[in-house]
Amino acid sequence: ADAQLDAEQALRLNTKFYASPLLLAAIHIDRKDDDKAVGVLREGLAVEPRNDALRSQLVDVLMRTGRAGDALAELDAAKARSPDPRWNIRSAEIYERTNEVAKAVEQYGKAWELMRSPGLAARYSDLLLRLPKPDVAKAKEVLADPAVPTEREFSLLLTRARAFRLERKIPEAEKDAKAAFGLVDQTSTDQVGVFFQDLRSMSANAAELFALVDKLKPAEGFSPLATMEISRLKLNDPARRAEGLKSIDGVLASAKDTKPILASLRQMGGVLYFEKNYEAAAEIYQRVLKIDANNAEIQNNLAYTYSKYLNRHADALPLAVSAVKAMPESSNMLDTLGS
């Protein structure tokens, strides 16, 4: 209450003191009163229309409350005042969330004309290839720009490989995919996961995808983390699901250090659940609990998956009870037990 009074007093004394609307808006946000936060920020912008910090915060609040149209209007106002590529990038991000790929590409393209960076190149070229009619030539042009280290970043190389594949230049695509895999830190759960997630976009055809995976195999064989990610790809293919689970069990049986494998399994279970592959997600949660039996979060995830999607209520109950005992204050755990 004192902080709110102080902020309001500062605004009365000096309407151009932009820190005060930011502070006051933060107080309203903390109190879950987003409408008041929006009002305060808009009042601040009426006084200081060029204040980037206020506008950025306003866009954040509008997006959090599901008002994408209003957020885009604020960004359009910012772009009208200043040719700052940040506003185009934020507009593009919103269009991505609303699955308006062509509009996102347009905004990234305008940002690209104002600045060149590897991060922008990655997002722009990726979406160019996701258009209903992929703009392969433009994507390759972006990736060939001197400011873009395509040959040194695996994600950029994979995007170029996708472009070659769309042109049916298979040898070039495979060469880039192999080079990209060679740049991946095989001990990094995140890097290995991102690589194989991106690799999935190379082909919607399972046979083609796994043929490409086979060509990536090093002479010494795939690392444990890579084997785990390849297994996840197999879990999404009913014909290869048993093979994928067998590979995972093999990695678990031979692992000297289960910590990175557990991290990979937890991530894998979450991705499979998000993809609505509930049976496979449940199989992965089960394997996590074989190693980390008292993990309340995974117990809860498995219980919810069993009960909500697999009609295995009897199996879900003891897991839900155990999760609640471990974390009795968790609303998620209580919700699962109640379901």
Short mmCIF file of C-alpha atoms in Angstrom, two decimals, residues 3-328:
data_model
loop_
_atom_site.label_atom_id
_atom_site.label_comp_id
_atom_site.label_asym_id
_atom_site.label_seq_id
_atom_site.Cartn_x
_atom_site.Cartn_y
_atom_site.Cartn_z
CA ALA A 3 4.57 1.68 -2.44
CA GLN A 4 1.35 2.39 -4.36
CA LEU A 5 0.83 5.69 -2.52
CA ASP A 6 4.44 6.69 -3.17
CA ALA A 7 4.11 5.93 -6.89
CA GLU A 8 0.82 7.82 -7.17
CA GLN A 9 2.33 10.80 -5.32
CA ALA A 10 5.34 10.82 -7.65
CA LEU A 11 3.01 10.88 -10.66
CA ARG A 12 1.05 13.80 -9.25
CA LEU A 13 4.25 15.76 -8.67
CA ASN A 14 5.73 14.96 -12.06
CA THR A 15 3.59 13.34 -14.75
CA LYS A 16 6.70 12.68 -16.85
CA PHE A 17 8.39 10.57 -14.17
CA TYR A 18 8.09 7.33 -16.15
CA ALA A 19 9.42 5.11 -13.34
CA SER A 20 6.25 5.80 -11.37
CA PRO A 21 3.75 4.33 -13.88
CA LEU A 22 6.06 1.33 -14.28
CA LEU A 23 6.16 0.86 -10.51
CA LEU A 24 2.44 1.42 -10.10
CA ALA A 25 1.67 -0.97 -12.97
CA ALA A 26 3.95 -3.58 -11.38
CA ILE A 27 2.00 -3.25 -8.12
CA HIS A 28 -1.32 -3.77 -9.93
CA ILE A 29 0.10 -6.75 -11.81
CA ASP A 30 1.30 -8.28 -8.55
CA ARG A 31 -2.24 -7.87 -7.22
CA LYS A 32 -3.67 -9.59 -10.33
CA ASP A 33 -5.39 -6.35 -11.41
CA ASP A 34 -4.23 -6.23 -15.02
CA ASP A 35 -6.92 -3.78 -16.15
CA LYS A 36 -5.62 -1.14 -13.74
CA ALA A 37 -2.07 -1.86 -14.89
CA VAL A 38 -3.12 -1.29 -18.50
CA GLY A 39 -4.83 1.95 -17.55
CA VAL A 40 -1.77 3.27 -15.70
CA LEU A 41 0.57 2.39 -18.55
CA ARG A 42 -1.69 3.99 -21.15
CA GLU A 43 -1.90 7.15 -19.07
CA GLY A 44 1.88 7.17 -18.89
CA LEU A 45 2.16 6.79 -22.66
CA ALA A 46 -0.28 9.63 -23.22
CA VAL A 47 2.25 11.86 -21.46
CA GLU A 48 5.38 10.17 -22.84
CA PRO A 49 4.41 8.53 -26.19
CA ARG A 50 8.06 7.77 -27.03
CA ASN A 51 8.73 5.93 -23.77
CA ASP A 52 9.82 2.46 -24.92
CA ALA A 53 9.85 0.94 -21.44
CA LEU A 54 6.22 1.85 -20.83
CA ARG A 55 5.09 0.57 -24.22
CA SER A 56 6.99 -2.68 -23.86
CA GLN A 57 5.43 -3.32 -20.44
CA LEU A 58 2.00 -2.50 -21.83
CA VAL A 59 2.44 -5.00 -24.66
CA ASP A 60 3.49 -7.65 -22.13
CA VAL A 61 0.37 -7.09 -20.00
CA LEU A 62 -1.93 -7.08 -23.02
CA MET A 63 -0.50 -10.34 -24.29
CA ARG A 64 -0.74 -11.98 -20.90
CA THR A 65 -4.42 -11.09 -20.77
CA GLY A 66 -5.14 -12.42 -24.24
CA ARG A 67 -5.47 -9.08 -26.02
CA ALA A 68 -3.20 -9.71 -28.98
CA GLY A 69 -5.04 -7.23 -31.19
CA ASP A 70 -4.52 -4.41 -28.69
CA ALA A 71 -0.88 -5.37 -28.28
CA LEU A 72 -0.35 -5.25 -32.05
CA ALA A 73 -2.03 -1.84 -32.18
CA GLU A 74 0.43 -0.54 -29.58
CA LEU A 75 3.32 -1.93 -31.58
CA ASP A 76 1.98 -0.35 -34.78
CA ALA A 77 1.93 3.00 -32.96
CA ALA A 78 5.54 2.47 -31.88
CA LYS A 79 6.62 1.58 -35.43
CA ALA A 80 4.92 4.70 -36.76
CA ARG A 81 7.06 6.82 -34.43
CA SER A 82 10.39 5.02 -34.77
CA PRO A 83 11.95 2.63 -37.30
CA ASP A 84 13.18 0.38 -34.51
CA PRO A 85 13.42 -3.30 -35.55
CA ARG A 86 12.55 -4.41 -32.01
CA TRP A 87 8.92 -3.46 -32.59
CA ASN A 88 8.77 -5.45 -35.83
CA ILE A 89 10.28 -8.45 -34.06
CA ARG A 90 7.74 -8.25 -31.24
CA SER A 91 4.91 -8.00 -33.77
CA ALA A 92 6.30 -11.04 -35.57
CA GLU A 93 6.43 -12.99 -32.30
CA ILE A 94 2.76 -12.24 -31.66
CA TYR A 95 1.81 -13.33 -35.18
CA GLU A 96 3.73 -16.55 -34.60
CA ARG A 97 1.68 -17.19 -31.45
CA THR A 98 -1.54 -16.60 -33.36
CA ASN A 99 -0.28 -18.88 -36.17
CA GLU A 100 -0.31 -16.11 -38.78
CA VAL A 101 2.90 -17.15 -40.48
CA ALA A 102 2.73 -14.81 -43.49
CA LYS A 103 2.28 -11.75 -41.26
CA ALA A 104 5.11 -12.91 -39.01
CA VAL A 105 7.36 -13.31 -42.05
CA GLU A 106 6.46 -9.79 -43.21
CA GLN A 107 7.44 -8.30 -39.84
CA TYR A 108 10.67 -10.28 -39.59
CA GLY A 109 11.46 -9.15 -43.13
CA LYS A 110 11.04 -5.50 -42.18
CA ALA A 111 13.26 -6.03 -39.14
CA TRP A 112 15.84 -7.74 -41.35
CA GLU A 113 16.04 -4.65 -43.55
CA LEU A 114 16.91 -2.57 -40.47
CA MET A 115 19.37 -4.94 -38.77
CA ARG A 116 21.22 -8.19 -39.36
CA SER A 117 21.85 -10.69 -36.57
CA PRO A 118 22.19 -14.48 -36.25
CA GLY A 119 19.13 -14.71 -33.98
CA LEU A 120 16.92 -12.79 -36.38
CA ALA A 121 18.27 -14.80 -39.31
CA ALA A 122 17.37 -18.04 -37.55
CA ARG A 123 13.76 -17.02 -36.92
CA TYR A 124 13.22 -15.32 -40.28
CA SER A 125 14.67 -18.15 -42.40
CA ASP A 126 12.79 -20.79 -40.39
CA LEU A 127 9.44 -19.09 -41.00
CA LEU A 128 10.20 -18.45 -44.65
CA LEU A 129 10.35 -22.24 -45.02
CA ARG A 130 7.10 -22.68 -43.06
CA LEU A 131 5.03 -20.55 -45.44
CA PRO A 132 2.28 -22.42 -47.34
CA LYS A 133 4.50 -21.82 -50.36
CA PRO A 134 8.01 -21.86 -48.85
CA ASP A 135 10.29 -19.02 -49.98
CA VAL A 136 13.41 -21.16 -50.30
CA ALA A 137 15.40 -18.59 -52.28
CA LYS A 138 14.90 -15.87 -49.66
CA ALA A 139 15.71 -18.24 -46.81
CA LYS A 140 19.00 -19.23 -48.47
CA GLU A 141 19.77 -15.57 -49.15
CA VAL A 142 19.31 -14.75 -45.45
CA LEU A 143 21.49 -17.67 -44.39
CA ALA A 144 24.21 -16.59 -46.86
CA ASP A 145 24.42 -13.08 -45.41
CA PRO A 146 27.95 -12.23 -44.11
CA ALA A 147 26.48 -11.36 -40.68
CA VAL A 148 25.11 -14.89 -40.27
CA PRO A 149 27.51 -17.66 -39.09
CA THR A 150 25.60 -20.46 -40.78
CA GLU A 151 28.61 -22.78 -41.06
CA ARG A 152 29.26 -22.53 -37.30
CA GLU A 153 25.77 -22.96 -35.80
CA PHE A 154 23.97 -26.28 -36.06
CA SER A 155 20.48 -24.77 -36.03
CA LEU A 156 21.28 -22.53 -39.00
CA LEU A 157 22.86 -25.42 -40.89
CA LEU A 158 19.76 -27.52 -40.30
CA THR A 159 17.56 -24.74 -41.66
CA ARG A 160 19.68 -24.63 -44.80
CA ALA A 161 19.43 -28.41 -45.01
CA ARG A 162 15.63 -28.05 -44.94
CA ALA A 163 15.87 -25.53 -47.78
CA PHE A 164 17.97 -27.94 -49.85
CA ARG A 165 15.53 -30.75 -49.16
CA LEU A 166 12.62 -28.62 -50.33
CA GLU A 167 14.57 -28.12 -53.55
CA ARG A 168 15.04 -31.92 -53.67
CA LYS A 169 18.80 -31.42 -53.45
CA ILE A 170 19.17 -34.44 -51.18
CA PRO A 171 23.00 -34.79 -51.15
CA GLU A 172 23.39 -31.13 -50.13
CA ALA A 173 20.70 -31.51 -47.47
CA GLU A 174 22.36 -34.60 -46.00
CA LYS A 175 25.77 -32.89 -46.03
CA ASP A 176 24.44 -29.93 -44.04
CA ALA A 177 22.57 -32.19 -41.61
CA LYS A 178 25.75 -34.19 -40.94
CA ALA A 179 27.78 -31.02 -40.47
CA ALA A 180 25.14 -29.67 -38.09
CA PHE A 181 25.18 -32.85 -36.02
CA GLY A 182 28.95 -32.59 -35.78
CA LEU A 183 28.58 -29.18 -34.10
CA VAL A 184 26.23 -30.46 -31.39
CA ASP A 185 27.61 -30.91 -27.88
CA GLN A 186 26.71 -34.54 -27.28
CA THR A 187 26.76 -34.03 -23.50
CA SER A 188 24.18 -31.23 -23.60
CA THR A 189 20.60 -32.36 -23.10
CA ASP A 190 19.34 -29.06 -24.51
CA GLN A 191 21.50 -29.04 -27.64
CA VAL A 192 20.84 -32.68 -28.51
CA GLY A 193 17.12 -32.20 -27.88
CA VAL A 194 16.92 -29.08 -30.06
CA PHE A 195 18.84 -30.76 -32.87
CA PHE A 196 16.51 -33.74 -33.12
CA GLN A 197 13.43 -31.58 -32.64
CA ASP A 198 14.56 -29.46 -35.59
CA LEU A 199 15.51 -32.57 -37.57
CA ARG A 200 11.87 -33.68 -37.48
CA SER A 201 10.99 -30.76 -39.73
CA MET A 202 13.25 -32.16 -42.44
CA SER A 203 10.58 -34.63 -43.51
CA ALA A 204 7.05 -35.59 -42.53
CA ASN A 205 7.72 -39.04 -43.96
CA ALA A 206 8.92 -41.40 -41.20
CA ALA A 207 10.88 -43.65 -43.55
CA GLU A 208 12.76 -40.66 -45.01
CA LEU A 209 13.42 -39.21 -41.57
CA PHE A 210 14.89 -42.42 -40.16
CA ALA A 211 16.94 -42.98 -43.30
CA LEU A 212 18.49 -39.58 -42.66
CA VAL A 213 19.05 -40.43 -38.99
CA ASP A 214 20.92 -43.58 -40.01
CA LYS A 215 23.25 -41.48 -42.17
CA LEU A 216 24.10 -39.28 -39.19
CA LYS A 217 25.43 -42.18 -37.12
CA PRO A 218 29.11 -41.68 -36.21
CA ALA A 219 31.62 -44.52 -36.49
CA GLU A 220 31.63 -44.84 -32.69
CA GLY A 221 27.84 -44.92 -32.55
CA PHE A 222 25.34 -42.44 -31.19
CA SER A 223 25.86 -40.92 -27.75
CA PRO A 224 23.41 -41.91 -24.98
CA LEU A 225 21.58 -38.57 -25.25
CA ALA A 226 21.32 -38.84 -29.03
CA THR A 227 20.03 -42.41 -28.65
CA MET A 228 17.38 -41.11 -26.26
CA GLU A 229 16.24 -38.45 -28.72
CA ILE A 230 16.16 -40.90 -31.62
CA SER A 231 14.06 -43.15 -29.41
CA ARG A 232 11.66 -40.26 -28.83
CA LEU A 233 11.24 -39.92 -32.58
CA LYS A 234 10.45 -43.63 -32.73
CA LEU A 235 7.85 -43.29 -29.98
CA ASN A 236 5.89 -41.00 -32.27
CA ASP A 237 5.74 -43.75 -34.89
CA PRO A 238 3.49 -46.65 -33.77
CA ALA A 239 5.46 -49.08 -35.92
CA ARG A 240 8.71 -48.15 -34.14
CA ARG A 241 7.42 -47.54 -30.59
CA ALA A 242 8.56 -50.90 -29.17
CA GLU A 243 11.99 -50.41 -30.73
CA GLY A 244 12.21 -46.94 -29.19
CA LEU A 245 11.34 -48.17 -25.70
CA LYS A 246 13.89 -50.99 -26.03
CA SER A 247 16.60 -48.46 -26.94
CA ILE A 248 15.71 -46.32 -23.92
CA ASP A 249 15.88 -49.33 -21.62
CA GLY A 250 19.28 -50.19 -23.07
CA VAL A 251 20.61 -46.72 -22.32
CA LEU A 252 19.24 -46.85 -18.78
CA ALA A 253 20.79 -50.28 -18.16
CA SER A 254 24.25 -49.20 -19.30
CA ALA A 255 24.34 -45.62 -17.98
CA LYS A 256 27.02 -44.94 -15.39
CA ASP A 257 25.62 -41.50 -14.64
CA THR A 258 21.81 -41.41 -14.73
CA LYS A 259 21.51 -37.67 -14.02
CA PRO A 260 21.65 -36.47 -17.67
CA ILE A 261 19.53 -39.43 -18.76
CA LEU A 262 16.88 -38.52 -16.17
CA ALA A 263 16.88 -34.94 -17.41
CA SER A 264 16.40 -36.20 -20.95
CA LEU A 265 13.58 -38.53 -19.87
CA ARG A 266 11.73 -35.79 -18.00
CA GLN A 267 12.00 -33.50 -20.99
CA MET A 268 10.92 -36.31 -23.29
CA GLY A 269 7.86 -37.13 -21.21
CA GLY A 270 6.80 -33.50 -21.24
CA VAL A 271 7.20 -33.19 -25.01
CA LEU A 272 5.28 -36.41 -25.68
CA TYR A 273 2.49 -35.24 -23.37
CA PHE A 274 2.36 -31.86 -25.13
CA GLU A 275 2.14 -33.71 -28.45
CA LYS A 276 -0.82 -35.69 -27.01
CA ASN A 277 1.07 -38.96 -27.29
CA TYR A 278 -0.22 -39.98 -23.86
CA GLU A 279 0.63 -43.68 -23.96
CA ALA A 280 4.25 -42.96 -24.83
CA ALA A 281 4.41 -40.18 -22.21
CA ALA A 282 3.18 -42.62 -19.58
CA GLU A 283 5.86 -45.14 -20.57
CA ILE A 284 8.51 -42.48 -20.09
CA TYR A 285 7.13 -41.31 -16.73
CA GLN A 286 7.20 -44.93 -15.56
CA ARG A 287 10.89 -45.18 -16.42
CA VAL A 288 11.72 -41.97 -14.58
CA LEU A 289 10.06 -43.37 -11.47
CA LYS A 290 12.06 -46.59 -11.70
CA ILE A 291 15.15 -44.47 -11.07
CA ASP A 292 13.69 -41.59 -9.08
CA ALA A 293 10.81 -43.32 -7.28
CA ASN A 294 9.94 -40.40 -4.98
CA ASN A 295 9.72 -37.70 -7.65
CA ALA A 296 6.36 -36.15 -6.72
CA GLU A 297 6.10 -34.09 -9.90
CA ILE A 298 6.48 -37.15 -12.13
CA GLN A 299 4.14 -39.17 -9.90
CA ASN A 300 1.56 -36.46 -10.38
CA ASN A 301 2.14 -36.26 -14.14
CA LEU A 302 1.77 -40.01 -14.52
CA ALA A 303 -1.31 -40.12 -12.28
CA TYR A 304 -2.99 -37.36 -14.29
CA THR A 305 -2.11 -39.01 -17.60
CA TYR A 306 -3.46 -42.37 -16.40
CA SER A 307 -6.70 -40.88 -15.08
CA LYS A 308 -7.45 -38.19 -17.65
CA TYR A 309 -6.41 -39.87 -20.89
CA LEU A 310 -5.81 -43.61 -20.43
CA ASN A 311 -8.75 -44.62 -18.23
CA ARG A 312 -6.42 -46.24 -15.70
CA HIS A 313 -7.92 -44.77 -12.54
CA ALA A 314 -6.82 -47.60 -10.23
CA ASP A 315 -3.20 -47.12 -11.32
CA ALA A 316 -3.49 -43.34 -10.93
CA LEU A 317 -4.78 -43.27 -7.35
CA PRO A 318 -1.70 -44.48 -5.40
CA LEU A 319 0.53 -42.20 -7.45
CA ALA A 320 -1.69 -39.18 -6.78
CA VAL A 321 -1.85 -39.97 -3.05
CA SER A 322 1.94 -40.26 -2.85
CA ALA A 323 2.42 -36.97 -4.72
CA VAL A 324 0.05 -35.13 -2.36
CA LYS A 325 1.82 -36.56 0.70
CA ALA A 326 5.12 -35.22 -0.63
CA MET A 327 3.73 -31.81 -1.62
CA PRO A 328 0.49 -31.22 0.34
#
